[in-house]
Short mmCIF file of N, CA and C in Angstrom, two decimals:
data_model
loop_
_atom_site.label_atom_id
_atom_site.label_comp_id
_atom_site.label_asym_id
_atom_site.label_seq_id
_atom_site.Cartn_x
_atom_site.Cartn_y
_atom_site.Cartn_z
N MET A 998 91.63 31.57 103.67
CA MET A 998 90.27 32.03 103.57
C MET A 998 89.40 31.15 104.44
N SER A 999 88.56 31.73 105.19
CA SER A 999 87.75 30.97 106.13
C SER A 999 86.27 31.06 105.74
N TYR A 1000 85.53 30.13 106.30
CA TYR A 1000 84.11 30.04 106.01
C TYR A 1000 83.35 30.68 107.15
N ASP A 1001 82.37 31.51 106.83
CA ASP A 1001 81.56 32.18 107.84
C ASP A 1001 80.31 31.36 108.08
N PRO A 1002 80.17 30.70 109.22
CA PRO A 1002 79.00 29.86 109.50
C PRO A 1002 77.79 30.63 109.97
N SER A 1003 77.80 31.91 110.00
CA SER A 1003 76.67 32.66 110.51
C SER A 1003 75.49 32.60 109.54
N ALA A 1004 74.31 32.95 110.04
CA ALA A 1004 73.09 32.91 109.24
C ALA A 1004 73.08 34.00 108.17
N SER A 1005 73.91 35.02 108.32
CA SER A 1005 73.94 36.09 107.33
C SER A 1005 74.65 35.66 106.05
N TYR A 1006 75.42 34.59 106.13
CA TYR A 1006 76.11 34.10 104.94
C TYR A 1006 75.10 33.34 104.09
N PRO A 1007 74.84 33.75 102.81
CA PRO A 1007 73.72 33.20 102.05
C PRO A 1007 73.95 31.81 101.46
N TYR A 1008 75.15 31.33 101.46
CA TYR A 1008 75.40 30.09 100.73
C TYR A 1008 75.82 28.98 101.69
N ARG A 1009 75.26 27.83 101.57
CA ARG A 1009 75.65 26.66 102.36
C ARG A 1009 76.00 25.54 101.38
N TYR A 1010 76.99 24.82 101.71
CA TYR A 1010 77.34 23.69 100.88
C TYR A 1010 76.35 22.56 101.11
N PRO A 1011 76.02 21.76 100.09
CA PRO A 1011 75.00 20.73 100.25
C PRO A 1011 75.35 19.67 101.28
N GLN A 1012 76.63 19.37 101.47
CA GLN A 1012 76.97 18.31 102.41
C GLN A 1012 76.90 18.80 103.86
N GLN A 1013 76.82 20.09 104.07
CA GLN A 1013 76.76 20.62 105.41
C GLN A 1013 75.34 20.57 105.93
N GLN A 1014 75.17 20.10 107.13
CA GLN A 1014 73.87 20.09 107.77
C GLN A 1014 73.79 21.29 108.72
N PRO A 1015 72.63 21.93 108.75
CA PRO A 1015 72.51 23.07 109.68
C PRO A 1015 72.56 22.60 111.13
N GLN A 1016 73.01 23.47 112.00
CA GLN A 1016 73.15 23.15 113.40
C GLN A 1016 71.80 23.08 114.11
N HIS A 1017 70.90 23.96 113.75
CA HIS A 1017 69.62 24.04 114.42
C HIS A 1017 68.50 23.77 113.41
N PRO A 1018 67.57 22.82 113.70
CA PRO A 1018 66.50 22.51 112.77
C PRO A 1018 65.53 23.67 112.53
N GLN A 1019 65.37 24.58 113.49
CA GLN A 1019 64.44 25.67 113.26
C GLN A 1019 64.98 26.66 112.24
N HIS A 1020 66.26 26.70 111.99
CA HIS A 1020 66.84 27.60 111.01
C HIS A 1020 67.13 26.89 109.68
N GLU A 1021 66.56 25.73 109.52
CA GLU A 1021 66.87 24.94 108.33
C GLU A 1021 66.25 25.58 107.08
N THR A 1022 67.05 25.77 106.07
CA THR A 1022 66.58 26.28 104.80
C THR A 1022 67.01 25.29 103.71
N THR A 1023 66.18 25.16 102.70
CA THR A 1023 66.54 24.27 101.60
C THR A 1023 66.85 25.12 100.38
N TYR A 1024 67.83 24.69 99.66
CA TYR A 1024 68.25 25.36 98.45
C TYR A 1024 67.87 24.49 97.26
N PRO A 1025 67.79 25.05 96.07
CA PRO A 1025 67.36 24.25 94.90
C PRO A 1025 68.23 23.02 94.67
N TRP A 1026 69.51 23.13 94.94
CA TRP A 1026 70.37 21.98 94.68
C TRP A 1026 70.23 20.90 95.73
N GLN A 1027 69.56 21.21 96.87
CA GLN A 1027 69.34 20.22 97.91
C GLN A 1027 68.02 19.47 97.71
N HIS A 1028 67.22 19.91 96.78
CA HIS A 1028 65.93 19.24 96.53
C HIS A 1028 66.21 17.85 95.95
N PRO A 1029 65.47 16.83 96.41
CA PRO A 1029 65.77 15.46 95.96
C PRO A 1029 65.67 15.29 94.45
N GLN A 1030 64.83 16.06 93.80
CA GLN A 1030 64.69 15.92 92.35
C GLN A 1030 65.94 16.43 91.64
N HIS A 1031 66.63 17.39 92.20
CA HIS A 1031 67.78 18.01 91.54
C HIS A 1031 69.10 17.39 91.96
N GLU A 1032 69.10 16.34 92.75
CA GLU A 1032 70.35 15.78 93.22
C GLU A 1032 71.20 15.21 92.09
N THR A 1033 70.57 14.51 91.13
CA THR A 1033 71.37 13.87 90.10
C THR A 1033 71.04 14.36 88.70
N THR A 1034 70.20 15.36 88.58
CA THR A 1034 69.86 15.84 87.24
C THR A 1034 70.48 17.18 86.97
N TYR A 1035 70.53 17.52 85.72
CA TYR A 1035 71.03 18.81 85.28
C TYR A 1035 69.90 19.48 84.51
N PRO A 1036 70.02 20.77 84.24
CA PRO A 1036 68.91 21.44 83.55
C PRO A 1036 68.59 20.85 82.19
N TRP A 1037 69.54 20.27 81.52
CA TRP A 1037 69.28 19.72 80.19
C TRP A 1037 68.80 18.28 80.23
N GLN A 1038 68.75 17.69 81.41
CA GLN A 1038 68.26 16.32 81.53
C GLN A 1038 66.81 16.33 82.01
N PRO A 1039 66.05 15.30 81.65
CA PRO A 1039 64.66 15.24 82.13
C PRO A 1039 64.62 14.97 83.62
N PRO A 1040 63.52 15.28 84.28
CA PRO A 1040 63.42 15.01 85.71
C PRO A 1040 63.50 13.51 86.00
N LEU A 1041 63.80 13.20 87.26
CA LEU A 1041 63.96 11.80 87.64
C LEU A 1041 62.64 11.04 87.67
N ASP A 1042 61.54 11.77 87.87
CA ASP A 1042 60.24 11.10 87.93
C ASP A 1042 59.89 10.56 86.54
N PRO A 1043 59.46 9.30 86.47
CA PRO A 1043 59.10 8.77 85.14
C PRO A 1043 57.82 9.44 84.65
N PRO A 1044 57.71 9.68 83.35
CA PRO A 1044 56.48 10.31 82.84
C PRO A 1044 55.31 9.34 82.95
N GLU A 1045 54.15 9.93 83.11
CA GLU A 1045 52.95 9.11 83.19
C GLU A 1045 52.63 8.53 81.82
N PRO A 1046 52.24 7.27 81.78
CA PRO A 1046 51.91 6.70 80.46
C PRO A 1046 50.66 7.36 79.91
N PRO A 1047 50.57 7.51 78.59
CA PRO A 1047 49.38 8.14 78.01
C PRO A 1047 48.15 7.27 78.23
N ALA A 1048 47.04 7.94 78.28
CA ALA A 1048 45.78 7.21 78.48
C ALA A 1048 45.52 6.34 77.25
N PRO A 1049 45.01 5.14 77.45
CA PRO A 1049 44.75 4.28 76.28
C PRO A 1049 43.65 4.88 75.41
N ARG A 1050 43.87 4.82 74.10
CA ARG A 1050 42.90 5.36 73.16
C ARG A 1050 41.96 4.25 72.74
N ARG A 1051 40.71 4.65 72.51
CA ARG A 1051 39.74 3.69 72.01
C ARG A 1051 39.98 3.46 70.54
N ARG A 1052 40.03 2.22 70.15
CA ARG A 1052 40.21 1.89 68.75
C ARG A 1052 38.85 1.75 68.09
N PRO A 1053 38.75 2.14 66.83
CA PRO A 1053 37.47 1.97 66.15
C PRO A 1053 37.17 0.49 65.97
N PRO A 1054 35.91 0.13 65.87
CA PRO A 1054 35.56 -1.29 65.79
C PRO A 1054 36.04 -1.96 64.50
N ARG A 1055 36.37 -1.19 63.50
CA ARG A 1055 36.87 -1.78 62.26
C ARG A 1055 37.90 -0.82 61.66
N ALA A 1056 38.58 -1.28 60.64
CA ALA A 1056 39.64 -0.48 60.03
C ALA A 1056 39.06 0.81 59.44
N PRO A 1057 39.85 1.90 59.45
CA PRO A 1057 39.35 3.13 58.85
C PRO A 1057 39.13 2.97 57.36
N LEU A 1058 38.34 3.89 56.81
CA LEU A 1058 37.91 3.77 55.42
C LEU A 1058 39.07 3.82 54.44
N GLY A 1059 40.13 4.54 54.75
CA GLY A 1059 41.26 4.64 53.83
C GLY A 1059 41.97 3.33 53.59
N HIS A 1060 41.84 2.38 54.51
CA HIS A 1060 42.51 1.09 54.36
C HIS A 1060 41.52 -0.02 54.02
N HIS A 1061 40.35 0.36 53.64
CA HIS A 1061 39.29 -0.60 53.40
C HIS A 1061 39.52 -1.34 52.10
N SER A 1062 39.16 -2.61 52.05
CA SER A 1062 39.38 -3.39 50.84
C SER A 1062 38.48 -2.94 49.69
N ASP A 1063 37.35 -2.31 49.99
CA ASP A 1063 36.48 -1.82 48.93
C ASP A 1063 37.15 -0.75 48.07
N LEU A 1064 38.01 0.06 48.69
CA LEU A 1064 38.72 1.07 47.91
C LEU A 1064 39.69 0.42 46.93
N ARG A 1065 40.34 -0.64 47.36
CA ARG A 1065 41.23 -1.36 46.44
C ARG A 1065 40.43 -1.97 45.29
N ILE A 1066 39.27 -2.51 45.59
CA ILE A 1066 38.41 -3.07 44.55
C ILE A 1066 37.94 -1.98 43.59
N LEU A 1067 37.57 -0.82 44.16
CA LEU A 1067 37.13 0.30 43.33
C LEU A 1067 38.25 0.79 42.41
N ARG A 1068 39.46 0.93 42.95
CA ARG A 1068 40.59 1.36 42.11
C ARG A 1068 40.85 0.36 41.00
N SER A 1069 40.77 -0.93 41.33
CA SER A 1069 41.01 -1.96 40.32
C SER A 1069 39.95 -1.93 39.23
N ALA A 1070 38.68 -1.79 39.62
CA ALA A 1070 37.59 -1.74 38.63
C ALA A 1070 37.72 -0.50 37.75
N TYR A 1071 38.07 0.62 38.36
CA TYR A 1071 38.22 1.85 37.57
C TYR A 1071 39.41 1.74 36.61
N ARG A 1072 40.48 1.10 37.08
CA ARG A 1072 41.65 0.90 36.21
C ARG A 1072 41.30 0.05 35.00
N TRP A 1073 40.56 -1.04 35.22
CA TRP A 1073 40.15 -1.90 34.10
C TRP A 1073 39.20 -1.16 33.15
N GLN A 1074 38.34 -0.33 33.71
CA GLN A 1074 37.42 0.45 32.89
C GLN A 1074 38.18 1.41 31.98
N ARG A 1075 39.15 2.11 32.53
CA ARG A 1075 39.95 3.02 31.71
C ARG A 1075 40.72 2.27 30.63
N ARG A 1076 41.32 1.16 31.00
CA ARG A 1076 42.11 0.40 30.03
C ARG A 1076 41.23 -0.13 28.90
N THR A 1077 40.07 -0.65 29.24
CA THR A 1077 39.19 -1.21 28.21
C THR A 1077 38.76 -0.14 27.21
N ALA A 1078 38.31 0.99 27.72
CA ALA A 1078 37.84 2.05 26.82
C ALA A 1078 39.00 2.65 26.03
N SER A 1079 40.13 2.87 26.68
CA SER A 1079 41.27 3.46 25.98
C SER A 1079 41.82 2.52 24.92
N LEU A 1080 41.95 1.25 25.27
CA LEU A 1080 42.49 0.30 24.28
C LEU A 1080 41.53 0.08 23.11
N THR A 1081 40.25 0.25 23.33
CA THR A 1081 39.31 0.11 22.22
C THR A 1081 39.54 1.21 21.19
N ALA A 1082 39.59 2.45 21.64
CA ALA A 1082 39.77 3.57 20.71
C ALA A 1082 41.19 3.62 20.16
N LEU A 1083 42.17 3.53 21.05
CA LEU A 1083 43.56 3.63 20.59
C LEU A 1083 44.00 2.40 19.79
N GLY A 1084 43.45 1.25 20.14
CA GLY A 1084 43.80 0.03 19.39
C GLY A 1084 43.35 0.13 17.94
N TYR A 1085 42.15 0.61 17.74
CA TYR A 1085 41.65 0.75 16.37
C TYR A 1085 42.47 1.78 15.60
N PHE A 1086 42.78 2.90 16.25
CA PHE A 1086 43.57 3.94 15.57
C PHE A 1086 44.97 3.44 15.25
N THR A 1087 45.57 2.68 16.16
CA THR A 1087 46.90 2.10 15.92
C THR A 1087 46.84 1.11 14.76
N LEU A 1088 45.80 0.31 14.70
CA LEU A 1088 45.64 -0.62 13.59
C LEU A 1088 45.52 0.15 12.26
N PHE A 1089 44.78 1.24 12.27
CA PHE A 1089 44.65 2.08 11.07
C PHE A 1089 46.01 2.64 10.65
N LEU A 1090 46.81 3.12 11.61
CA LEU A 1090 48.12 3.67 11.27
C LEU A 1090 49.07 2.59 10.75
N LEU A 1091 49.04 1.41 11.37
CA LEU A 1091 49.91 0.32 10.91
C LEU A 1091 49.54 -0.12 9.49
N LEU A 1092 48.25 -0.23 9.22
CA LEU A 1092 47.83 -0.59 7.87
C LEU A 1092 48.22 0.48 6.86
N SER A 1093 48.14 1.75 7.26
CA SER A 1093 48.53 2.83 6.36
C SER A 1093 50.02 2.78 6.05
N ALA A 1094 50.83 2.43 7.04
CA ALA A 1094 52.28 2.43 6.85
C ALA A 1094 52.77 1.17 6.16
N PHE A 1095 52.24 0.00 6.52
CA PHE A 1095 52.82 -1.26 6.05
C PHE A 1095 51.98 -2.00 5.01
N ALA A 1096 50.75 -1.54 4.74
CA ALA A 1096 49.91 -2.20 3.73
C ALA A 1096 49.27 -1.15 2.83
N PRO A 1097 50.08 -0.40 2.11
CA PRO A 1097 49.48 0.64 1.26
C PRO A 1097 48.62 0.08 0.13
N ALA A 1098 48.96 -1.12 -0.33
CA ALA A 1098 48.15 -1.72 -1.41
C ALA A 1098 46.75 -2.03 -0.90
N PHE A 1099 46.66 -2.51 0.33
CA PHE A 1099 45.35 -2.81 0.93
C PHE A 1099 44.57 -1.52 1.16
N MET A 1100 45.24 -0.49 1.63
CA MET A 1100 44.55 0.77 1.94
C MET A 1100 44.07 1.50 0.67
N THR A 1101 44.75 1.29 -0.44
CA THR A 1101 44.34 1.97 -1.68
C THR A 1101 43.36 1.16 -2.51
N SER A 1102 43.16 -0.09 -2.15
CA SER A 1102 42.17 -0.89 -2.88
C SER A 1102 40.78 -0.33 -2.62
N THR A 1103 39.90 -0.53 -3.57
CA THR A 1103 38.56 0.04 -3.46
C THR A 1103 37.57 -0.98 -2.92
N VAL A 1104 36.68 -0.49 -2.07
CA VAL A 1104 35.62 -1.32 -1.51
C VAL A 1104 34.43 -1.27 -2.46
N THR A 1105 34.02 -0.10 -2.84
CA THR A 1105 32.95 0.12 -3.81
C THR A 1105 33.47 1.11 -4.84
N ASP A 1106 32.64 1.57 -5.73
CA ASP A 1106 33.08 2.50 -6.77
C ASP A 1106 33.63 3.79 -6.16
N GLY A 1107 34.92 3.99 -6.26
CA GLY A 1107 35.57 5.22 -5.84
C GLY A 1107 35.80 5.34 -4.35
N LEU A 1108 35.50 4.36 -3.50
CA LEU A 1108 35.71 4.45 -2.04
C LEU A 1108 36.86 3.54 -1.65
N PRO A 1109 38.05 4.10 -1.38
CA PRO A 1109 39.17 3.25 -0.99
C PRO A 1109 38.99 2.72 0.44
N THR A 1110 39.65 1.62 0.70
CA THR A 1110 39.56 0.97 2.03
C THR A 1110 40.08 1.90 3.13
N GLY A 1111 41.15 2.62 2.88
CA GLY A 1111 41.72 3.54 3.87
C GLY A 1111 40.73 4.61 4.31
N LEU A 1112 40.01 5.15 3.35
CA LEU A 1112 39.02 6.17 3.68
C LEU A 1112 37.86 5.58 4.50
N LEU A 1113 37.46 4.39 4.13
CA LEU A 1113 36.40 3.72 4.88
C LEU A 1113 36.83 3.45 6.33
N LEU A 1114 38.07 2.97 6.48
CA LEU A 1114 38.58 2.73 7.85
C LEU A 1114 38.73 4.03 8.63
N ALA A 1115 39.09 5.11 7.98
CA ALA A 1115 39.20 6.41 8.66
C ALA A 1115 37.84 6.91 9.11
N VAL A 1116 36.82 6.72 8.27
CA VAL A 1116 35.48 7.16 8.64
C VAL A 1116 34.93 6.29 9.77
N LEU A 1117 35.33 5.04 9.80
CA LEU A 1117 34.87 4.14 10.86
C LEU A 1117 35.50 4.48 12.23
N GLN A 1118 36.50 5.36 12.24
CA GLN A 1118 37.12 5.77 13.52
C GLN A 1118 36.10 6.47 14.42
N ILE A 1119 35.18 7.20 13.85
CA ILE A 1119 34.17 7.91 14.65
C ILE A 1119 33.23 6.93 15.36
N PRO A 1120 32.66 5.93 14.68
CA PRO A 1120 31.82 4.99 15.41
C PRO A 1120 32.60 4.16 16.44
N VAL A 1121 33.86 3.88 16.15
CA VAL A 1121 34.67 3.13 17.13
C VAL A 1121 34.90 3.98 18.39
N THR A 1122 35.11 5.27 18.21
CA THR A 1122 35.25 6.16 19.38
C THR A 1122 33.95 6.21 20.17
N TRP A 1123 32.82 6.28 19.47
CA TRP A 1123 31.53 6.23 20.18
C TRP A 1123 31.37 4.90 20.91
N LEU A 1124 31.80 3.83 20.28
CA LEU A 1124 31.75 2.52 20.94
C LEU A 1124 32.59 2.51 22.21
N ALA A 1125 33.75 3.14 22.17
CA ALA A 1125 34.60 3.22 23.38
C ALA A 1125 33.90 4.00 24.49
N ILE A 1126 33.21 5.07 24.11
CA ILE A 1126 32.48 5.86 25.12
C ILE A 1126 31.34 5.04 25.71
N VAL A 1127 30.60 4.35 24.87
CA VAL A 1127 29.49 3.52 25.35
C VAL A 1127 30.02 2.40 26.25
N LEU A 1128 31.13 1.80 25.86
CA LEU A 1128 31.75 0.74 26.67
C LEU A 1128 32.19 1.28 28.02
N TYR A 1129 32.75 2.49 28.03
CA TYR A 1129 33.18 3.13 29.27
C TYR A 1129 31.99 3.35 30.20
N GLU A 1130 30.90 3.88 29.66
CA GLU A 1130 29.71 4.13 30.48
C GLU A 1130 29.08 2.83 30.96
N HIS A 1131 29.08 1.82 30.11
CA HIS A 1131 28.50 0.54 30.50
C HIS A 1131 29.29 -0.09 31.66
N THR A 1132 30.60 -0.11 31.54
CA THR A 1132 31.40 -0.69 32.63
C THR A 1132 31.31 0.16 33.89
N ALA A 1133 31.13 1.48 33.73
CA ALA A 1133 30.97 2.34 34.91
C ALA A 1133 29.68 2.00 35.65
N ARG A 1134 28.59 1.89 34.89
CA ARG A 1134 27.30 1.59 35.53
C ARG A 1134 27.27 0.19 36.14
N ARG A 1135 27.89 -0.74 35.46
CA ARG A 1135 27.77 -2.13 35.89
C ARG A 1135 28.76 -2.51 37.00
N TYR A 1136 29.98 -2.00 36.96
CA TYR A 1136 31.00 -2.45 37.90
C TYR A 1136 31.45 -1.38 38.88
N VAL A 1137 31.73 -0.19 38.39
CA VAL A 1137 32.37 0.82 39.23
C VAL A 1137 31.36 1.55 40.12
N ASP A 1138 30.25 1.98 39.56
CA ASP A 1138 29.28 2.77 40.33
C ASP A 1138 28.70 2.03 41.54
N PRO A 1139 28.36 0.73 41.45
CA PRO A 1139 27.87 0.06 42.66
C PRO A 1139 28.89 0.02 43.79
N ILE A 1140 30.15 -0.15 43.45
CA ILE A 1140 31.19 -0.16 44.49
C ILE A 1140 31.33 1.23 45.09
N ALA A 1141 31.31 2.25 44.24
CA ALA A 1141 31.42 3.63 44.74
C ALA A 1141 30.22 4.00 45.61
N ASP A 1142 29.02 3.57 45.23
CA ASP A 1142 27.83 3.84 46.04
C ASP A 1142 27.92 3.15 47.40
N ARG A 1143 28.40 1.94 47.42
CA ARG A 1143 28.54 1.20 48.68
C ARG A 1143 29.55 1.90 49.59
N ILE A 1144 30.66 2.36 49.04
CA ILE A 1144 31.66 3.06 49.85
C ILE A 1144 31.10 4.40 50.34
N ARG A 1145 30.36 5.10 49.50
CA ARG A 1145 29.77 6.38 49.89
C ARG A 1145 28.79 6.20 51.04
N LYS A 1146 27.93 5.18 50.96
CA LYS A 1146 26.98 4.93 52.04
C LYS A 1146 27.69 4.56 53.33
N GLN A 1147 28.75 3.75 53.22
CA GLN A 1147 29.49 3.35 54.41
C GLN A 1147 30.19 4.55 55.05
N SER A 1148 30.72 5.45 54.23
CA SER A 1148 31.38 6.63 54.79
C SER A 1148 30.37 7.57 55.44
N GLU A 1149 29.16 7.67 54.89
CA GLU A 1149 28.12 8.48 55.53
C GLU A 1149 27.73 7.90 56.88
N LEU A 1150 27.62 6.57 56.95
CA LEU A 1150 27.32 5.94 58.23
C LEU A 1150 28.44 6.17 59.24
N ASP A 1151 29.68 6.07 58.78
CA ASP A 1151 30.81 6.32 59.67
C ASP A 1151 30.81 7.75 60.16
N ALA A 1152 30.48 8.70 59.30
CA ALA A 1152 30.44 10.10 59.72
C ALA A 1152 29.34 10.33 60.76
N LYS A 1153 28.18 9.69 60.57
CA LYS A 1153 27.11 9.82 61.56
C LYS A 1153 27.50 9.21 62.89
N ARG A 1154 28.20 8.08 62.85
CA ARG A 1154 28.66 7.44 64.09
C ARG A 1154 29.66 8.32 64.81
N GLU A 1155 30.58 8.92 64.08
CA GLU A 1155 31.56 9.82 64.69
C GLU A 1155 30.91 11.05 65.26
N ALA A 1156 29.85 11.54 64.63
CA ALA A 1156 29.17 12.75 65.11
C ALA A 1156 28.43 12.47 66.43
N THR A 1157 27.97 11.25 66.61
CA THR A 1157 27.24 10.94 67.85
C THR A 1157 28.17 10.65 69.01
N ARG A 1158 29.43 10.43 68.75
CA ARG A 1158 30.39 10.14 69.87
C ARG A 1158 30.77 11.36 70.62
#
């Protein structure tokens, strides 16, 4: 089998150089980019590095230390109010189970101690609610207000950019 060197033959091997420069044609496999790559490989040219991003002047709000302080204050607030109400109720249950003589003793004419302690559960629950609101106003709300104002300022700054 012989090779036809005429111009009508559509295929040229890459190592063959054309005889006449005016008839020179380039094929996809002769392109310098395709010499050592395959279709599944990236091109030989290195990718351009991404443009540097501007960093905010301070840490974003989600990583702010005020949020950790707020979570901690809210956690203590919940624990204090819950333990006030549940602690009293647990004490009432323990006395009912393990000190029946104490619970059946009378405080005044016909009023047993157990009944008095049961009726006192309502004011203790109110006390827990008042304690919850007091700690909210004194500790948690100022931190939340400060974070809210800071986030509003951050939103305004982002809107002007």
